mmCIF file of C-alpha atoms in Angstrom:
data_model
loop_
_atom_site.group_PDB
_atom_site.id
_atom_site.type_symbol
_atom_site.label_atom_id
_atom_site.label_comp_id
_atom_site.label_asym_id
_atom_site.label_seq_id
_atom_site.Cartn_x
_atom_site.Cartn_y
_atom_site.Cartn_z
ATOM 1 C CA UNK A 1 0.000 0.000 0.000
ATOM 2 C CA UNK A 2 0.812 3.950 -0.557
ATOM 3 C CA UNK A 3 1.796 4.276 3.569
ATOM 4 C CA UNK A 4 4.807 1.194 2.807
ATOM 5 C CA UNK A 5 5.647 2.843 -0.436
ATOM 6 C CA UNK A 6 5.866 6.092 1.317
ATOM 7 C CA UNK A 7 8.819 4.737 3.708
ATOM 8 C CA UNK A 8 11.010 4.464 1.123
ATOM 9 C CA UNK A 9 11.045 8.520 1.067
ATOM 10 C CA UNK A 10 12.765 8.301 4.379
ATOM 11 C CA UNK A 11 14.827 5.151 3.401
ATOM 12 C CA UNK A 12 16.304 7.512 0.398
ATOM 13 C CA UNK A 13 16.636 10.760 2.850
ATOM 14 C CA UNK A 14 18.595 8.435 5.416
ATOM 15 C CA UNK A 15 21.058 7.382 2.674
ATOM 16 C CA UNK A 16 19.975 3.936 2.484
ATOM 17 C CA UNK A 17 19.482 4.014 -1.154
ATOM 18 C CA UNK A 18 19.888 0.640 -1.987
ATOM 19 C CA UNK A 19 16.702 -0.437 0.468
ATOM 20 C CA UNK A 20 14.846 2.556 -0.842
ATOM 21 C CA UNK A 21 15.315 1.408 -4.676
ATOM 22 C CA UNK A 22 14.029 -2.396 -3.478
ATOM 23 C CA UNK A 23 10.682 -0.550 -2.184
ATOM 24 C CA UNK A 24 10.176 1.444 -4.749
ATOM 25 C CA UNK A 25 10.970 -0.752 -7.720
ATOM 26 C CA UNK A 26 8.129 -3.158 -6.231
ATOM 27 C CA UNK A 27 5.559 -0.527 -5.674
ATOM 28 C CA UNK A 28 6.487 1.575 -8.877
ATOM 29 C CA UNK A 29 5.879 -2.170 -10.375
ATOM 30 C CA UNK A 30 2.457 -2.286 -8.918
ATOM 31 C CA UNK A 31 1.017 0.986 -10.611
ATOM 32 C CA UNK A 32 1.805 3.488 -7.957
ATOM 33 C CA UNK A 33 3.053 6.292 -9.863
ATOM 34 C CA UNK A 34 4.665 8.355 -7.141
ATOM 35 C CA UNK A 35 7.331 5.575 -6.672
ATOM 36 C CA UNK A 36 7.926 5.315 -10.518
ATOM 37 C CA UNK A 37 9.404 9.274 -9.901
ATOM 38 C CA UNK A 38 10.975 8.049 -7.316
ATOM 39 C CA UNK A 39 13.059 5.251 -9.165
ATOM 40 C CA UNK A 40 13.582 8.132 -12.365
ATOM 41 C CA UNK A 41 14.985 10.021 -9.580
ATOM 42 C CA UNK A 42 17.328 7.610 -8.100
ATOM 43 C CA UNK A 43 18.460 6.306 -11.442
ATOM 44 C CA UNK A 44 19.188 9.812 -13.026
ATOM 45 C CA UNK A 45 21.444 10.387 -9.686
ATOM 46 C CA UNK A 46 23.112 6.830 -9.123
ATOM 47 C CA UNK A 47 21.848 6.239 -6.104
ATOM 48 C CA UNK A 48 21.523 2.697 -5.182
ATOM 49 C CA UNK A 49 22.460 1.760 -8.430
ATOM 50 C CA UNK A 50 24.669 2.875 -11.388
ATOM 51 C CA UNK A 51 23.784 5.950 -13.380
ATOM 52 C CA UNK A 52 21.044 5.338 -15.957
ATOM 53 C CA UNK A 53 19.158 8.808 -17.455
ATOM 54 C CA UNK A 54 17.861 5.861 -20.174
ATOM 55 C CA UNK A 55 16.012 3.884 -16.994
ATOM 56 C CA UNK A 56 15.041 7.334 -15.313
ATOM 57 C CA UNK A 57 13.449 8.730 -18.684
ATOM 58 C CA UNK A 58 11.230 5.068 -18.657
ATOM 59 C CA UNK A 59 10.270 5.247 -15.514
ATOM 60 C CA UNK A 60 8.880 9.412 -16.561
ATOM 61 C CA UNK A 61 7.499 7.451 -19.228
ATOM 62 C CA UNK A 62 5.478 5.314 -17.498
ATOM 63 C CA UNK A 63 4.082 7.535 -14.391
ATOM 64 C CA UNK A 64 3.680 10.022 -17.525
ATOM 65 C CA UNK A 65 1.143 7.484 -19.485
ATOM 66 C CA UNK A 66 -0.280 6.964 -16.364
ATOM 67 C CA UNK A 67 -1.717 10.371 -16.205
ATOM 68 C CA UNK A 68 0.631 11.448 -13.033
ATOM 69 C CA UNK A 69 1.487 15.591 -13.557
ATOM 70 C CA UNK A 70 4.908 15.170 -12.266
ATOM 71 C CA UNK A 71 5.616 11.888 -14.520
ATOM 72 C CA UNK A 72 4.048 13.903 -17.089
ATOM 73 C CA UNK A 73 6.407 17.264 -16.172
ATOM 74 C CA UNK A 74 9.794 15.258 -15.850
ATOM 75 C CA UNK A 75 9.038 13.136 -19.654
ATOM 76 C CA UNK A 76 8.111 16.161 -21.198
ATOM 77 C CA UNK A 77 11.457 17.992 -19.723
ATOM 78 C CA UNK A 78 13.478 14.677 -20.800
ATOM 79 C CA UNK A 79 12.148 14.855 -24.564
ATOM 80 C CA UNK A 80 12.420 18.768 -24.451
ATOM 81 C CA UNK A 81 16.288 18.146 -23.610
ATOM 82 C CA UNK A 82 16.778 14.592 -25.345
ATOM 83 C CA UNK A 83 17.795 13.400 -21.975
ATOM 84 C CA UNK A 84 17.608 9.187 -22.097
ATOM 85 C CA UNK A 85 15.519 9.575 -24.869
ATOM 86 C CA UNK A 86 15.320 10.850 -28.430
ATOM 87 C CA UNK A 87 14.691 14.466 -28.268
ATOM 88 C CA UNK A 88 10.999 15.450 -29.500
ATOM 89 C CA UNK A 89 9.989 19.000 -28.677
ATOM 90 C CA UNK A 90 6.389 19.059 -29.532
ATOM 91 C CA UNK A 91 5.764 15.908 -27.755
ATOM 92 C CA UNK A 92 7.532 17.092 -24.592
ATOM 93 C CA UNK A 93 5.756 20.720 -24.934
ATOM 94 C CA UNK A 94 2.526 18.006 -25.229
ATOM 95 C CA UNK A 95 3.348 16.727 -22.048
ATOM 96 C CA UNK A 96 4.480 19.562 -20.592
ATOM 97 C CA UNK A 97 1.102 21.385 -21.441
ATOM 98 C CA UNK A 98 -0.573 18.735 -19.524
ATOM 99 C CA UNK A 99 0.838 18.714 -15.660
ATOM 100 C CA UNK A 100 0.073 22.743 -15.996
ATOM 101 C CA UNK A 101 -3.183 21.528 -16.646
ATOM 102 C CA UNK A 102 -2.906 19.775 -13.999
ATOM 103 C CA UNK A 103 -1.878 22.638 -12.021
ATOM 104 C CA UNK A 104 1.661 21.518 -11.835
ATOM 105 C CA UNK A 105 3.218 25.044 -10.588
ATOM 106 C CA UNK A 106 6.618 24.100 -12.157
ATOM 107 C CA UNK A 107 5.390 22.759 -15.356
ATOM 108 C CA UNK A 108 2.961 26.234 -15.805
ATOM 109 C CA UNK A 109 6.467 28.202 -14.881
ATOM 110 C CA UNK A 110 8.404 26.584 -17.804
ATOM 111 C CA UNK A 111 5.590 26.277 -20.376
ATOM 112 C CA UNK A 112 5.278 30.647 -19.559
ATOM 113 C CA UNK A 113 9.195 30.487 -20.502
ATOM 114 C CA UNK A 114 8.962 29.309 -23.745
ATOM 115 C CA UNK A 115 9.773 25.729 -22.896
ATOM 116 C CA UNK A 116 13.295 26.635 -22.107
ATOM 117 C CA UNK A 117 14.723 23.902 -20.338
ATOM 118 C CA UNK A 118 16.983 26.419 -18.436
ATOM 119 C CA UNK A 119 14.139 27.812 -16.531
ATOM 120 C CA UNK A 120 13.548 24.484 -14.247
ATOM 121 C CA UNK A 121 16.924 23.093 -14.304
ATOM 122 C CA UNK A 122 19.522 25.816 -15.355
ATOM 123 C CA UNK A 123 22.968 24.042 -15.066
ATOM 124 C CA UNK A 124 21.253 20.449 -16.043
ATOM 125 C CA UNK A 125 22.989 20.552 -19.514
ATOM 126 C CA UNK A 126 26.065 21.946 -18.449
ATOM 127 C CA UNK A 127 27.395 19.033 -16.647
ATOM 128 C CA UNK A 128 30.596 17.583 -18.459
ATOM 129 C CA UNK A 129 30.350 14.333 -16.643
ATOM 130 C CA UNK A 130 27.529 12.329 -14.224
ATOM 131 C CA UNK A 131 27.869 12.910 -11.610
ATOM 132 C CA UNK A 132 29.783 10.371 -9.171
ATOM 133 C CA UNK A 133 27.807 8.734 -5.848
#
């Protein structure tokens, strides 16, 4: 259930990343969306694991298509920046477009800038190498 999934927040936040990823993986696997950002977030950081923006942009993808305004935020800021996937403007402005409707407060701050990637993560793109965990 969402309260078990929701211990894996303070798994992560305790640096037990490793136990946090287990819990997470098996919820995200069970539909709950909120862990699925959860396991983008851990695998676009290398924590508890190696690396992987490709596994962090599938696990956007999939809270994303299941109608979750932060899945739907971080895909459409992945495709807008071709981060682990293919980069596809209109469909990330698409998604994008979407959370705001939501009332995502983020995604309505970078859809008013134009879509410019800069505006929610500013020194994202500038990073010459992952970063090291």
């Amino acid at each position: 259930g969402m309260v078990l999934c929701a211990s894996g927040y303070m798994l992560t936040k305790s640096g037990k990343h490793a136990a946090a990823r287990a819990l997470f993986e098996n919820c995200a696997n069970q539909g709950w969306t909120g862990a699925m950002t959860w396991m983008s977030q851990l695998d676009n950081n290398g924590l508890g694991g190696e690396y992987n923006p490709d596994a962090a942009a599938e696990w956007d993808r999939r809270a994303a298509e299941a109608g979750d305004p932060v899945g739907q935020f971080n895909h459409g800021l992945d495709l807008l920046r071709g981060h682990g996937v293919a980069r596809d403007e209109a469909r990330g402005r698409a998604l994008v477009d979407m959370a705001a409707a939501q009332g995502l407060d983020v995604a309505q701050r970078l859809a008013a800038a134009d879509y410019d990637p800069a505006e929610v993560t500013p020194d994202a793109d500038d990073w010459k190498y992952a970063p090291a965990f």
